mmCIF file of C-alpha atoms and ligand atoms in Angstrom:
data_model
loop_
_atom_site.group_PDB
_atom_site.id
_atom_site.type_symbol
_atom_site.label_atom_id
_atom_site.label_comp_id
_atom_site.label_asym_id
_atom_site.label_seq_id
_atom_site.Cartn_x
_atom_site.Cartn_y
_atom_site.Cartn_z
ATOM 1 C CA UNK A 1 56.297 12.129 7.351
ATOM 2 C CA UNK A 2 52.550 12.637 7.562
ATOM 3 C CA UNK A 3 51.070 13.342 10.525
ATOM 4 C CA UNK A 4 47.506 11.489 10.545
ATOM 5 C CA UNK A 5 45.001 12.565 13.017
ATOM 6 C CA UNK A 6 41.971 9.499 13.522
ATOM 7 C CA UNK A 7 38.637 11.086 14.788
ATOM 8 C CA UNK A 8 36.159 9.097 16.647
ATOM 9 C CA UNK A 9 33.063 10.665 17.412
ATOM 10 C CA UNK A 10 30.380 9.851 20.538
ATOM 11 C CA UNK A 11 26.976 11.294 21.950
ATOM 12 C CA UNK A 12 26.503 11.203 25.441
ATOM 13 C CA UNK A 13 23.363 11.326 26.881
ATOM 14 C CA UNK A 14 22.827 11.943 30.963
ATOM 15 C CA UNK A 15 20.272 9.313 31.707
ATOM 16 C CA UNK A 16 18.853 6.302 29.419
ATOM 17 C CA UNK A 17 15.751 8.278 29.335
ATOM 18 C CA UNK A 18 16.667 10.693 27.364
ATOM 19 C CA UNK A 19 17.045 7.955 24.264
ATOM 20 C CA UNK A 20 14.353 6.978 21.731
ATOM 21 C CA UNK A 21 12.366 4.473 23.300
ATOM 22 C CA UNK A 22 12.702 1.695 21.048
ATOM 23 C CA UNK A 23 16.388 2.101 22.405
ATOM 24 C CA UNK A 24 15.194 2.354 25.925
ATOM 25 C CA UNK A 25 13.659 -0.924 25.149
ATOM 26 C CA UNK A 26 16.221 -2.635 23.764
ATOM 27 C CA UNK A 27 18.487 -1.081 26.540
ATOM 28 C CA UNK A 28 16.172 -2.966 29.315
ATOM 29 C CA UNK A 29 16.755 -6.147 27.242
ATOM 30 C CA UNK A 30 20.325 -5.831 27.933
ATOM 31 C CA UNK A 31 19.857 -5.643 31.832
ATOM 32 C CA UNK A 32 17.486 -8.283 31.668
ATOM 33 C CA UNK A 33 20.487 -10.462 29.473
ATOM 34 C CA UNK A 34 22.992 -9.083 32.390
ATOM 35 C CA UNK A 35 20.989 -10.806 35.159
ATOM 36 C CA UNK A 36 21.449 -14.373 33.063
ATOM 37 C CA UNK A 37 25.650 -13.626 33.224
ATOM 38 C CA UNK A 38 27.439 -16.266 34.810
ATOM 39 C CA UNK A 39 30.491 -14.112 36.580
ATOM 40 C CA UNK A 40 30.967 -16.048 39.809
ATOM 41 C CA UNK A 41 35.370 -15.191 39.212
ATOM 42 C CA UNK A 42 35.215 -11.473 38.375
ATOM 43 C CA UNK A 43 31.532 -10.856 40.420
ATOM 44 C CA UNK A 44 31.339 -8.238 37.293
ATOM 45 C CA UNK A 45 27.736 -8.672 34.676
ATOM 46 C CA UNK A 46 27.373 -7.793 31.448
ATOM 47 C CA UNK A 47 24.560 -7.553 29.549
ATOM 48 C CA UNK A 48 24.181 -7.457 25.362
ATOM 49 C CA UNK A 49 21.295 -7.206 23.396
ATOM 50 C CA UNK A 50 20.799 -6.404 19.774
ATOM 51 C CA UNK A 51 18.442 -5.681 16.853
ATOM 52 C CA UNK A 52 18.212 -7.217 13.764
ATOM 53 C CA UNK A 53 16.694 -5.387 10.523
ATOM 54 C CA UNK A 54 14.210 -8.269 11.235
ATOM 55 C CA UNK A 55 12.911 -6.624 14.218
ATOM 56 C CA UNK A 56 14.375 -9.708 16.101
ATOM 57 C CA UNK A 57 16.223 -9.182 19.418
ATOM 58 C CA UNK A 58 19.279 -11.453 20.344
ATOM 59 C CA UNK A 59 21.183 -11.015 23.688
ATOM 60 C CA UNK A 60 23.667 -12.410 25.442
ATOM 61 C CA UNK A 61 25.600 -12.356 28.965
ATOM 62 C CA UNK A 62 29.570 -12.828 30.072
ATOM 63 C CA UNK A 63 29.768 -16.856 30.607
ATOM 64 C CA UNK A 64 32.951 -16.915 32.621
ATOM 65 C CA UNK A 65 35.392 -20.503 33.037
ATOM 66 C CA UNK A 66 37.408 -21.567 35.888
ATOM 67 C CA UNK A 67 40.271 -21.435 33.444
ATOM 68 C CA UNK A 68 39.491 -17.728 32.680
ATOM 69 C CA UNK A 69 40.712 -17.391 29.212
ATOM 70 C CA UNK A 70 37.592 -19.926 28.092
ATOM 71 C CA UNK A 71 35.303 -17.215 29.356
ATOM 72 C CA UNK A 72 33.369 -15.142 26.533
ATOM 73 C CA UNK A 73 31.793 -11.384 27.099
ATOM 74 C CA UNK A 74 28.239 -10.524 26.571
ATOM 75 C CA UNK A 75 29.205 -8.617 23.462
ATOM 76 C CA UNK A 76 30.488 -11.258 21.348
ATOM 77 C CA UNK A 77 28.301 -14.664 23.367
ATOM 78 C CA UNK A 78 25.358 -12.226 21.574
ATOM 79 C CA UNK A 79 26.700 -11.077 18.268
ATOM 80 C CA UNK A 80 28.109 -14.902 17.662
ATOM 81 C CA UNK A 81 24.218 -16.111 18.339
ATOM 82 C CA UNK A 82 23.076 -13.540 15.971
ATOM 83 C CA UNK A 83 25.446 -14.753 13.051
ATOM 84 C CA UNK A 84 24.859 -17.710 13.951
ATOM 85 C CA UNK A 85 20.864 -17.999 14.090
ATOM 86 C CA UNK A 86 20.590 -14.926 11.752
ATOM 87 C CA UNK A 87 22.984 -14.674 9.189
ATOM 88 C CA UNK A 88 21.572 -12.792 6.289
ATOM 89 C CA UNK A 89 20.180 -10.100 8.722
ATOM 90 C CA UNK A 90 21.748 -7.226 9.240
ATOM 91 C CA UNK A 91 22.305 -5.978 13.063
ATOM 92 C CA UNK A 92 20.950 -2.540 13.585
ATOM 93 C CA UNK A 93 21.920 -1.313 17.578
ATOM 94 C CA UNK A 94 23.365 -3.249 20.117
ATOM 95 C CA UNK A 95 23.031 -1.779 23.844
ATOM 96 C CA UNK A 96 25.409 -2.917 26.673
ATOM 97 C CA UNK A 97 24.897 -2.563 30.624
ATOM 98 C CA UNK A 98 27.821 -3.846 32.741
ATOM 99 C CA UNK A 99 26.918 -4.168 37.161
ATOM 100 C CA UNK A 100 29.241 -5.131 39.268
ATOM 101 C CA UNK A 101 28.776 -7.318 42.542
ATOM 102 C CA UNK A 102 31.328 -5.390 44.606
ATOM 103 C CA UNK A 103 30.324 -1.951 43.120
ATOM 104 C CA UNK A 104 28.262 0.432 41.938
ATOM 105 C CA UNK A 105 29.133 1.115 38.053
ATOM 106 C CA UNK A 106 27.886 4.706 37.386
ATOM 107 C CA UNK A 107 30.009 5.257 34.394
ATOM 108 C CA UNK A 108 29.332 3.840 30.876
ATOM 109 C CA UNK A 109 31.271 0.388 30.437
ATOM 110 C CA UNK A 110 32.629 0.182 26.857
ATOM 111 C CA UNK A 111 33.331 -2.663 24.872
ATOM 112 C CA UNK A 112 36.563 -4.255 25.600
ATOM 113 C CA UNK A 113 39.106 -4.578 22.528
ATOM 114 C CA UNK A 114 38.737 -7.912 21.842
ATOM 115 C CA UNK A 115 34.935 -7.551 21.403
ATOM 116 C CA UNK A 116 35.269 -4.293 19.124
ATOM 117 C CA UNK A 117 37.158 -6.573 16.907
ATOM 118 C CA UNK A 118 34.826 -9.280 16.544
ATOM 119 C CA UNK A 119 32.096 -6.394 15.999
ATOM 120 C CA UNK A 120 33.528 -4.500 13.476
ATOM 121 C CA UNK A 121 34.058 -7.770 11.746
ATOM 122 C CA UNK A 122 30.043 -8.071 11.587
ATOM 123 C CA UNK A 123 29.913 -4.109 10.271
ATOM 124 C CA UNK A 124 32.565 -5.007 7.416
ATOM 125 C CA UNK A 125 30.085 -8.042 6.992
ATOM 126 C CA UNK A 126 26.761 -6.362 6.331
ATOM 127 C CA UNK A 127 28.668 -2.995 4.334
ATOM 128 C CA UNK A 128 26.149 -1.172 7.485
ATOM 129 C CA UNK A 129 27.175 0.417 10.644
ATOM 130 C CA UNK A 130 25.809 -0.585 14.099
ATOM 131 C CA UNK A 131 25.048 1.744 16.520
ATOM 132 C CA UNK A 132 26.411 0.911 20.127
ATOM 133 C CA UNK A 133 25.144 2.665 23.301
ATOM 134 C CA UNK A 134 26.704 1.501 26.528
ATOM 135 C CA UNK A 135 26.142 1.889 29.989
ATOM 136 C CA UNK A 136 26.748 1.345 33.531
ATOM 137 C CA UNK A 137 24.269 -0.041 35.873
ATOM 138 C CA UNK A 138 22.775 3.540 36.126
ATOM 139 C CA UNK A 139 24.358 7.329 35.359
ATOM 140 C CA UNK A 140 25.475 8.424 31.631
ATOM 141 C CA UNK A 141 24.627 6.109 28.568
ATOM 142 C CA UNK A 142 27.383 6.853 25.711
ATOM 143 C CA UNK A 143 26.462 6.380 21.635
ATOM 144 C CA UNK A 144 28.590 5.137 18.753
ATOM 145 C CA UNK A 145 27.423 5.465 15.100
ATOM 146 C CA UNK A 146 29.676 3.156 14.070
ATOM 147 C CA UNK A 147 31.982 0.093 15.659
ATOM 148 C CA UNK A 148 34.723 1.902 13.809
ATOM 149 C CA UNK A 149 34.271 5.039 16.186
ATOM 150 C CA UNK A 150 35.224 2.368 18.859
ATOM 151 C CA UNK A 151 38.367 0.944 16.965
ATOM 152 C CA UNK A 152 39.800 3.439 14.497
ATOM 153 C CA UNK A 153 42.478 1.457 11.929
ATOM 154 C CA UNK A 154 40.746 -1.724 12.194
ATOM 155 C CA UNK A 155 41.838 -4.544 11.064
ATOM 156 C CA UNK A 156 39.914 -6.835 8.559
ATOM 157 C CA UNK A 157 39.577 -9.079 5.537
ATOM 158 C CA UNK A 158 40.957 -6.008 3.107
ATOM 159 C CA UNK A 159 44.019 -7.078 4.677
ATOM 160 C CA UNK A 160 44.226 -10.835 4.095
HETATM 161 N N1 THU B 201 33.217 -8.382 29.991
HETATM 162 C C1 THU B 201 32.208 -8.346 29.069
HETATM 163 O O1 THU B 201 31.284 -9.167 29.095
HETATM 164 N N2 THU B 201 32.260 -7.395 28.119
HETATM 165 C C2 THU B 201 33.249 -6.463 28.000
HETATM 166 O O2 THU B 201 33.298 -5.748 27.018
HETATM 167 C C3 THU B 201 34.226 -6.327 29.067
HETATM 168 C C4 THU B 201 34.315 -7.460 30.006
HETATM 169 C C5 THU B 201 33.191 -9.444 30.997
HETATM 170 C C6 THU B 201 34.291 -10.444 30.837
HETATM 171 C C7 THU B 201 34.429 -10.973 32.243
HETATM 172 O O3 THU B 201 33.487 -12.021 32.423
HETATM 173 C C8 THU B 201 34.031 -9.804 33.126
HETATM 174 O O4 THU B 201 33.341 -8.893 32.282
HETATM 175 C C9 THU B 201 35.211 -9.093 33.764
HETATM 176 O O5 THU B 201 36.161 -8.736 32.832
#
């Protein structure tokens, strides 16, 4: 036996304003995204928006589904428009900002799992890490490098 120790590593900054400002911008394009979600089940928005090496900005919101499962996060509704209308650019940062109806979200909100997958699939994709910064609706924003800080061991086509 080998013991194997995985090492993600994260910047955390105190307020947005502390960050460059074309990330402040891009950060503001993600609340604006968040106000389009369509959460009327979990009364919980997300907002995604991303840059493209193209300058372009794509974002998206959670779309929710009376049958729940149909539902799609912010994360992926964006990065699946950006592959989708933009598939020979590469994607350069995405920011997040999650609000809640029924309370005040002062922490950062990371990606859930299923959306790290289907980012890190875009990373593998382009051979070029995205940056992720994430927050709540106000308080701390956190940084990623890399999707694979996120999800250490991923899974992807070297496996198939
Ligand atoms: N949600 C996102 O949009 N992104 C995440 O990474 C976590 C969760 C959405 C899904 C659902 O509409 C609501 O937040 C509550 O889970």
């Amino acid at each position: 036996m080998k013991p194997l120790k995985v090492t993600s590593n994260f910047e955390v900054y105190d307020a947005v304003e502390e960050l460059p400002e074309t990330i402040q911008d891009l950060m503001k394009e993600a609340v604006l995204a968040r106000d389009n979600a369509y959460a009327p089940y979990s009364r919980f928005k997300v907002g995604a928006a991303l840059v493209l090496d193209n300058q372009e900005v794509v974002t998206g919101s959670n779309q929710e589904n009376a049958s729940y499962p149909s539902g799609l996060c912010a994360e992926r509704t964006a990065i699946y428009y950006a592959g989708a209308r933009y598939p020979k650019s590469q994607i350069k940062n995405i920011a997040i900002s999650a609000k809640s109806m029924k309370h005040k979200v002062d922490a950062p909100v990371p990606p859930c799992g299923a959306c790290r997958q289907a980012l890190v699939e875009y990373e593998v994709k382009q051979k070029a890490e995205i940056a992720v910064y994430f927050m709540g609706e106000s308080g701390k924003v956190m940084k990623a490098n890399s999707i694979k800080d996120l999800l250490p061991l991923i899974f992807d086509n070297s496996a198939l």
